Every structure is written in C-alpha cells, then in structure tokens.
C-alpha cells in the first residue's frame, strides 16, 4: 500500500437480521502503519479471515453505539484474538473506545470470558490480561490521533432513546472518509461531513402498507434515515463518492432497490454506490472501490 492512501475495508455492511451476504457493521481503517476497527458486528473475524487478516491484527476498536449489530462480534475478536497462533496472536489487551456505557461492556466481557480464560491460563497458553478490554469513554470530537490518522466522533441522531450515537470523520494526509453509522437525517453530521472524499450513509425504508400494519417496523424505521433524507444529505455535502450501507429494507414486503434509489435520486443526482461486505476503498490521488470477488484476484 502506498504511504499516502487511506484504506477502508467494509467488513460488515448489514443490520441485525442474520444474512450470509451482509454481516453486522464493521469497518477496518488502515493508513500508514495505523489500523483501527470501527464497530465489530457479527462475523467481523470471519470477514477478516476471508481477507487473510489475522484476528489479532487490530488491537483498537471504536464503537459507534450499542445496538447489537455494531458490537456483538467483539467477544469473538476479544477471546479468539488471544490464541497464540499465526491466525490470531494479538499479544495484548483490546483497547476499546465507546460512548457512555462502555464500562458495562468491559466489565461484562471480563466476567463472560473467565471460563475460557481460566482454561487457557492454566494451560500456560495466554496471559490473562490479553483477554481484557481497556475501556476509553469518548464524547464528540477527536477519538484517535496517531501516526497522522485522525478519527473524529460526530454526534448523530439515532432516536430519542439513544443519547450517545456517533458517526465518524476519518482523515489521513488530507483524505477524508465519513461514515454516518446509524442516524436519522442530522444537521450536525451534514456540517461535519463537508469535503469528504467518500461519504457512506445508512438508509432504511419500508412500504407505507408495512408501516401501517406493523407498528414495530415503524419503531425501527424511526431510528433511521429515509431515501429522501439520505438524498438531501448527499446533496448538501457533495462528497466525491457517495455510498449506501446498513440497508434496512424491512420485511415482510421489502421496498425494492429500484424504488429506494429513485426516491433518493429525486434529491441527489450524483453517483451512488451500494456497499457490500468486503469492499475495499482506497482513497488517494483517486478513489478506487474494489469488490471482494473481483476475478483478477
Ligand atoms: Zn445498526
Ligand atoms: Zn443502531
């Protein structure tokens, strides 16, 4: 990798609904010698293995908020990462940055991992401290600043019952990647996403009949941004490349992609790329997006 490229790998682009095609949200950021995982949803370590990346490759995770699809994979990363073999081998604790509430996760993980830890310590396989989460609670602003890689948390609006949910602005050598994570239409995100090379935004939609007949679908939809919302966000921020992720096209009769994209297009006339797991985005002099299954690999 050339030294001035900000490399973003979409390990997971899904929602809580289990899908082999779209695992829980997780994004690997690599720049210079820095590597940080943002969110660790279901199956993140499986996606790493598909790319030949050892489970112990990252020792730093930033969590956007505490819906399960954004952190249920962290226990696998935490525990499996300690195993002293080439495919894991973290060799130290896991540093986790998260909004308020992180201590519960860190303390709970220490308890929940004890049975596995005890076996491995008694076998002289691991240092018990390698299975510890070192928690750092963050608020809006710079979360990570090392080796030229700067990651800023942006307070977003993920609904009234979620006071602390964040998107992120990732900068390296003038390259800018912005990820909305989970949010409704949000002016703070719009103002802090200006000048992005790549801006990836969540999106959710359901048919009017579904909303009328399934109140719980309405509850879910109200936490997220509609196609019209997302189109307005892209129109106001004008990223070099706009992308969609975390597509919540809710059952039982999901809105077709054609409908979703035409609603968005009524507000935004630029190129929109729909993300999939294992896409690699390189942001340098140009922007490239490489799907996992490209036949040249
Ligand atoms: Zn989510
Ligand atoms: Zn969420």
CSV table of C-alpha atoms and ligand atoms in Angstrom, one decimal:
chain,number,residue,atom,x,y,z
A,1,UNK,CA,0.0,0.0,0.0
A,2,UNK,CA,1.4,3.4,-0.9
A,3,UNK,CA,2.1,5.6,2.0
A,4,UNK,CA,-0.4,8.3,1.4
A,5,UNK,CA,-3.5,6.1,0.9
A,6,UNK,CA,-6.4,5.9,3.3
A,7,UNK,CA,-7.6,2.3,3.0
A,8,UNK,CA,-11.1,1.4,4.2
A,9,UNK,CA,-12.3,-2.1,4.2
A,10,UNK,CA,-16.0,-2.7,4.7
A,11,UNK,CA,-16.0,-5.9,6.8
A,12,UNK,CA,-19.7,-5.7,7.5
A,13,UNK,CA,-22.5,-3.7,5.9
A,14,UNK,CA,-25.6,-5.3,7.4
A,15,UNK,CA,-28.2,-4.9,10.1
A,16,UNK,CA,-29.3,-7.2,13.0
A,17,UNK,CA,-31.1,-9.6,10.6
A,18,UNK,CA,-28.7,-12.6,10.0
A,19,UNK,CA,-27.5,-12.7,6.4
A,20,UNK,CA,-24.6,-14.5,4.9
A,21,UNK,CA,-24.2,-11.6,2.5
A,22,UNK,CA,-24.2,-8.7,4.9
A,23,UNK,CA,-22.7,-9.2,8.4
A,24,UNK,CA,-23.1,-6.7,11.2
A,25,UNK,CA,-21.4,-3.3,10.8
A,26,UNK,CA,-17.6,-3.3,11.0
A,27,UNK,CA,-15.1,-1.2,9.1
A,28,UNK,CA,-11.3,-1.6,9.1
A,29,UNK,CA,-9.3,1.6,8.7
A,30,UNK,CA,-5.7,1.4,7.6
A,31,UNK,CA,-3.4,4.3,7.0
A,32,UNK,CA,0.4,4.4,7.2
A,33,UNK,CA,1.1,1.9,10.0
A,34,UNK,CA,-2.1,2.6,11.8
A,35,UNK,CA,-5.0,0.2,11.9
A,36,UNK,CA,-8.3,0.7,13.7
A,37,UNK,CA,-11.6,-1.2,13.5
A,38,UNK,CA,-14.8,0.9,13.8
A,39,UNK,CA,-17.6,-1.3,15.1
A,40,UNK,CA,-17.4,-5.0,15.4
A,41,UNK,CA,-20.7,-6.6,14.4
A,42,UNK,CA,-21.5,-10.2,13.9
A,43,UNK,CA,-18.9,-12.1,11.9
A,44,UNK,CA,-16.2,-9.4,11.7
A,45,UNK,CA,-13.5,-12.0,12.4
A,46,UNK,CA,-14.9,-14.3,9.6
A,47,UNK,CA,-14.6,-11.4,7.2
A,48,UNK,CA,-11.0,-10.7,8.4
A,49,UNK,CA,-10.2,-14.4,7.7
A,50,UNK,CA,-11.6,-14.1,4.2
A,51,UNK,CA,-9.1,-11.4,3.6
A,52,UNK,CA,-6.2,-13.3,5.2
A,53,UNK,CA,-6.1,-10.9,8.1
A,54,UNK,CA,-5.2,-12.4,11.5
A,55,UNK,CA,-7.8,-11.9,14.2
A,56,UNK,CA,-5.1,-10.3,16.3
A,57,UNK,CA,-4.2,-7.8,13.6
A,58,UNK,CA,-6.2,-5.0,15.3
A,59,UNK,CA,-5.9,-4.1,19.0
A,60,UNK,CA,-8.0,-1.0,18.8
A,61,UNK,CA,-11.8,-0.8,18.3
A,62,UNK,CA,-14.1,2.2,18.2
A,63,UNK,CA,-17.8,1.6,18.8
A,64,UNK,CA,-20.4,3.9,17.4
A,65,UNK,CA,-23.3,2.9,19.7
A,66,UNK,CA,-24.7,-0.1,21.5
A,67,UNK,CA,-27.1,-1.8,19.1
A,68,UNK,CA,-26.1,-5.4,18.9
A,69,UNK,CA,-25.4,-5.3,15.1
A,70,UNK,CA,-22.5,-3.0,15.9
A,71,UNK,CA,-20.7,-4.9,18.7
A,72,UNK,CA,-21.9,-8.5,19.0
A,73,UNK,CA,-18.7,-9.6,17.2
A,74,UNK,CA,-16.4,-8.0,19.8
A,75,UNK,CA,-16.4,-11.1,22.1
A,76,UNK,CA,-15.1,-13.3,19.3
A,77,UNK,CA,-12.4,-10.7,18.5
A,78,UNK,CA,-11.5,-10.4,22.1
A,79,UNK,CA,-11.3,-14.1,23.0
A,80,UNK,CA,-10.1,-15.7,19.8
A,81,UNK,CA,-7.6,-12.9,19.2
A,82,UNK,CA,-5.6,-14.1,22.3
A,83,UNK,CA,-4.8,-17.5,20.9
A,84,UNK,CA,-1.0,-17.6,20.3
A,85,UNK,CA,-1.1,-18.8,16.7
A,86,UNK,CA,-0.5,-17.1,13.4
A,87,UNK,CA,-4.1,-16.6,12.6
A,88,UNK,CA,-4.7,-14.7,15.9
A,89,UNK,CA,-1.9,-13.6,18.2
A,90,UNK,CA,-2.9,-10.2,19.5
A,91,UNK,CA,-0.5,-10.5,22.3
A,92,UNK,CA,-2.1,-7.8,24.4
A,93,UNK,CA,-5.4,-6.4,25.7
A,94,UNK,CA,-8.1,-4.9,23.4
A,95,UNK,CA,-8.4,-1.2,23.6
A,96,UNK,CA,-12.0,-0.1,23.0
A,97,UNK,CA,-13.3,3.4,22.6
A,98,UNK,CA,-17.0,3.8,23.1
A,99,UNK,CA,-19.8,6.2,24.2
A,100,UNK,CA,-21.0,6.2,27.8
A,101,UNK,CA,-22.0,2.7,28.9
A,102,UNK,CA,-18.7,1.2,27.8
A,103,UNK,CA,-17.7,0.2,31.4
A,104,UNK,CA,-20.6,-2.3,31.5
A,105,UNK,CA,-19.4,-3.9,28.3
A,106,UNK,CA,-15.8,-4.1,29.6
A,107,UNK,CA,-16.7,-5.5,33.0
A,108,UNK,CA,-19.2,-7.9,31.5
A,109,UNK,CA,-16.7,-9.1,29.0
A,110,UNK,CA,-14.2,-9.8,31.8
A,111,UNK,CA,-16.8,-11.9,33.6
A,112,UNK,CA,-18.1,-13.6,30.5
A,113,UNK,CA,-14.6,-14.6,29.2
A,114,UNK,CA,-13.5,-16.0,32.5
A,115,UNK,CA,-14.3,-19.7,31.8
A,116,UNK,CA,-12.3,-19.7,28.5
A,117,UNK,CA,-9.6,-17.5,30.1
A,118,UNK,CA,-9.1,-19.9,33.0
A,119,UNK,CA,-8.6,-22.9,30.8
A,120,UNK,CA,-6.0,-21.1,28.6
A,121,UNK,CA,-4.2,-19.6,31.6
A,122,UNK,CA,-3.9,-23.0,33.3
A,123,UNK,CA,-2.5,-24.4,30.0
A,124,UNK,CA,0.1,-21.6,30.1
A,125,UNK,CA,-1.3,-20.6,26.7
A,126,UNK,CA,-2.1,-16.9,27.3
A,127,UNK,CA,-1.5,-14.0,29.6
A,128,UNK,CA,-4.9,-13.3,31.3
A,129,UNK,CA,-4.5,-9.6,30.6
A,130,UNK,CA,-4.7,-10.3,26.9
A,131,UNK,CA,-8.4,-11.0,27.3
A,132,UNK,CA,-9.1,-7.7,28.9
A,133,UNK,CA,-11.0,-4.8,27.3
A,134,UNK,CA,-9.3,-1.5,28.2
A,135,UNK,CA,-12.2,1.0,28.0
A,136,UNK,CA,-12.0,4.6,26.9
A,137,UNK,CA,-15.2,6.6,27.0
A,138,UNK,CA,-15.4,9.3,24.4
A,139,UNK,CA,-17.7,12.2,23.6
A,140,UNK,CA,-17.9,14.2,20.4
A,141,UNK,CA,-14.5,15.2,19.0
A,142,UNK,CA,-11.2,13.6,18.3
A,143,UNK,CA,-11.2,10.0,19.5
A,144,UNK,CA,-8.0,8.8,17.8
A,145,UNK,CA,-5.0,10.8,16.7
A,146,UNK,CA,-1.8,8.8,15.9
A,147,UNK,CA,0.6,8.5,13.0
A,148,UNK,CA,-1.3,11.1,11.0
A,149,UNK,CA,-4.6,9.2,11.3
A,150,UNK,CA,-7.3,11.3,12.9
A,151,UNK,CA,-10.7,9.9,13.7
A,152,UNK,CA,-13.4,12.3,15.0
A,153,UNK,CA,-16.7,11.3,16.5
A,154,UNK,CA,-19.7,13.2,15.2
A,155,UNK,CA,-22.8,13.2,17.5
A,156,UNK,CA,-25.7,12.0,15.3
A,157,UNK,CA,-29.4,11.4,16.0
A,158,UNK,CA,-30.3,7.8,16.3
A,159,UNK,CA,-33.6,8.3,18.2
A,160,UNK,CA,-34.7,9.7,21.5
A,161,UNK,CA,-33.8,6.6,23.5
A,162,UNK,CA,-30.2,6.6,22.3
A,163,UNK,CA,-28.5,9.8,23.7
A,164,UNK,CA,-25.0,8.8,22.5
A,165,UNK,CA,-24.7,7.6,19.0
A,166,UNK,CA,-21.8,8.7,16.7
A,167,UNK,CA,-20.7,8.8,13.1
A,168,UNK,CA,-17.1,9.3,12.3
A,169,UNK,CA,-14.9,11.5,10.1
A,170,UNK,CA,-11.6,9.8,9.3
A,171,UNK,CA,-8.7,11.9,8.0
A,172,UNK,CA,-5.3,10.9,6.8
A,173,UNK,CA,-2.9,13.2,4.8
A,174,UNK,CA,-5.9,15.3,3.5
A,175,UNK,CA,-8.0,12.3,2.5
A,176,UNK,CA,-11.4,12.2,4.2
A,177,UNK,CA,-13.8,9.3,4.8
A,178,UNK,CA,-17.0,9.8,6.6
A,179,UNK,CA,-19.3,7.1,7.9
A,180,UNK,CA,-22.7,8.1,9.3
A,181,UNK,CA,-23.2,4.9,11.3
A,182,UNK,CA,-26.8,4.8,12.5
A,183,UNK,CA,-28.7,8.0,12.3
A,184,UNK,CA,-31.7,9.9,11.2
A,185,UNK,CA,-31.3,13.0,9.0
A,186,UNK,CA,-28.9,15.0,11.0
A,187,UNK,CA,-27.6,18.6,10.5
A,188,UNK,CA,-24.5,18.0,12.7
A,189,UNK,CA,-23.4,15.2,10.5
A,190,UNK,CA,-24.0,17.3,7.4
A,191,UNK,CA,-21.9,20.1,8.7
A,192,UNK,CA,-19.0,17.8,9.7
A,193,UNK,CA,-19.2,15.6,6.5
A,194,UNK,CA,-18.4,18.5,4.2
A,195,UNK,CA,-15.4,18.0,2.0
A,196,UNK,CA,-15.5,14.2,2.3
A,197,UNK,CA,-13.9,12.2,-0.4
A,198,UNK,CA,-16.1,9.2,0.4
A,199,UNK,CA,-19.3,9.6,2.5
A,200,UNK,CA,-21.1,6.3,3.3
A,201,UNK,CA,-24.5,6.7,4.8
A,202,UNK,CA,-27.0,4.3,6.3
A,203,UNK,CA,-30.5,4.0,4.8
A,204,UNK,CA,-33.8,2.5,5.8
A,205,UNK,CA,-37.2,2.1,4.1
A,206,UNK,CA,-40.5,0.2,4.3
A,207,UNK,CA,-43.6,0.4,2.3
A,208,UNK,CA,-46.5,2.6,3.6
A,209,UNK,CA,-48.7,-0.5,4.0
A,210,UNK,CA,-46.0,-2.2,6.1
A,211,UNK,CA,-45.7,0.9,8.3
A,212,UNK,CA,-49.4,1.0,8.8
A,213,UNK,CA,-49.8,-2.7,9.6
A,214,UNK,CA,-46.6,-3.4,11.6
A,215,UNK,CA,-46.0,-0.9,14.4
A,216,UNK,CA,-42.6,-2.4,15.3
A,217,UNK,CA,-41.4,-1.8,11.8
A,218,UNK,CA,-42.4,1.9,12.3
A,219,UNK,CA,-40.4,1.9,15.6
A,220,UNK,CA,-37.3,0.6,13.7
A,221,UNK,CA,-37.7,3.0,10.8
A,222,UNK,CA,-38.0,6.0,13.1
A,223,UNK,CA,-34.4,5.4,14.2
A,224,UNK,CA,-33.0,5.7,10.7
A,225,UNK,CA,-32.7,7.9,7.5
A,226,UNK,CA,-35.2,7.5,4.6
A,227,UNK,CA,-34.1,7.5,1.0
A,228,UNK,CA,-35.3,11.1,0.7
A,229,UNK,CA,-33.3,12.0,3.9
A,230,UNK,CA,-30.1,10.4,2.5
A,231,UNK,CA,-30.6,12.2,-0.8
A,232,UNK,CA,-30.8,15.5,0.9
A,233,UNK,CA,-27.7,14.7,3.0
A,234,UNK,CA,-25.6,13.9,-0.1
A,235,UNK,CA,-27.0,16.9,-2.0
A,236,UNK,CA,-25.8,19.2,0.9
A,237,UNK,CA,-22.4,17.6,1.4
A,238,UNK,CA,-21.4,16.8,-2.2
A,239,UNK,CA,-18.9,14.0,-1.5
A,240,UNK,CA,-16.6,12.9,-4.3
A,241,UNK,CA,-18.2,9.5,-3.9
A,242,UNK,CA,-21.5,8.7,-2.1
A,243,UNK,CA,-22.2,5.2,-0.8
A,244,UNK,CA,-25.0,3.5,0.9
A,245,UNK,CA,-24.6,0.9,3.7
A,246,UNK,CA,-26.7,-0.7,6.5
A,247,UNK,CA,-29.6,-1.1,4.1
A,248,UNK,CA,-32.7,-1.7,6.3
A,249,UNK,CA,-35.3,-2.8,3.7
A,250,UNK,CA,-37.7,-4.1,6.2
A,251,UNK,CA,-39.9,-7.2,5.8
A,252,UNK,CA,-42.4,-8.7,5.2
A,253,UNK,CA,-42.7,-7.0,1.9
A,254,UNK,CA,-39.4,-5.0,1.4
A,255,UNK,CA,-39.2,-1.9,-0.7
A,256,UNK,CA,-37.4,-2.9,-4.0
A,257,UNK,CA,-34.0,-1.3,-4.6
A,258,UNK,CA,-35.3,0.4,-7.7
A,259,UNK,CA,-37.9,2.3,-5.6
A,260,UNK,CA,-35.3,3.1,-2.9
A,261,UNK,CA,-32.8,4.5,-5.4
A,262,UNK,CA,-35.4,6.5,-7.3
A,263,UNK,CA,-36.6,8.2,-4.1
A,264,UNK,CA,-33.0,9.1,-3.3
A,265,UNK,CA,-32.4,10.3,-6.9
A,266,UNK,CA,-35.3,12.8,-6.5
A,267,UNK,CA,-33.0,14.7,-4.1
A,268,UNK,CA,-29.4,13.8,-5.3
A,269,UNK,CA,-28.2,13.5,-8.9
A,270,UNK,CA,-24.7,12.2,-8.3
A,271,UNK,CA,-23.2,8.7,-8.4
A,272,UNK,CA,-24.3,6.5,-5.5
A,273,UNK,CA,-22.6,3.2,-4.9
A,274,UNK,CA,-24.3,0.5,-2.8
A,275,UNK,CA,-21.8,-1.1,-0.4
A,276,UNK,CA,-21.3,-4.8,0.1
A,277,UNK,CA,-19.2,-6.7,2.6
A,278,UNK,CA,-15.5,-6.9,1.9
A,279,UNK,CA,-15.4,-4.0,-0.5
A,280,UNK,CA,-12.0,-2.2,-0.3
A,281,UNK,CA,-12.0,1.5,-0.7
A,282,UNK,CA,-8.7,3.2,-1.4
A,283,UNK,CA,-8.6,7.0,-1.1
A,284,UNK,CA,-5.5,8.6,-2.5
A,285,UNK,CA,-4.9,10.7,-5.6
A,286,UNK,CA,-8.0,9.0,-6.9
A,287,UNK,CA,-10.7,6.8,-5.3
A,288,UNK,CA,-11.0,3.1,-6.1
A,289,UNK,CA,-13.5,0.7,-4.8
A,290,UNK,CA,-12.7,-3.0,-5.3
A,291,UNK,CA,-15.2,-5.8,-4.6
A,292,UNK,CA,-14.0,-8.9,-2.9
A,293,UNK,CA,-14.9,-11.3,-5.7
A,294,UNK,CA,-13.2,-9.5,-8.5
A,295,UNK,CA,-11.9,-12.1,-10.9
A,296,UNK,CA,-8.5,-10.6,-11.1
A,297,UNK,CA,-7.8,-11.6,-7.5
B,1,LIG,ZN1,-27.3,-0.8,13.1
B,2,LIG,ZN1,-28.4,1.3,15.7
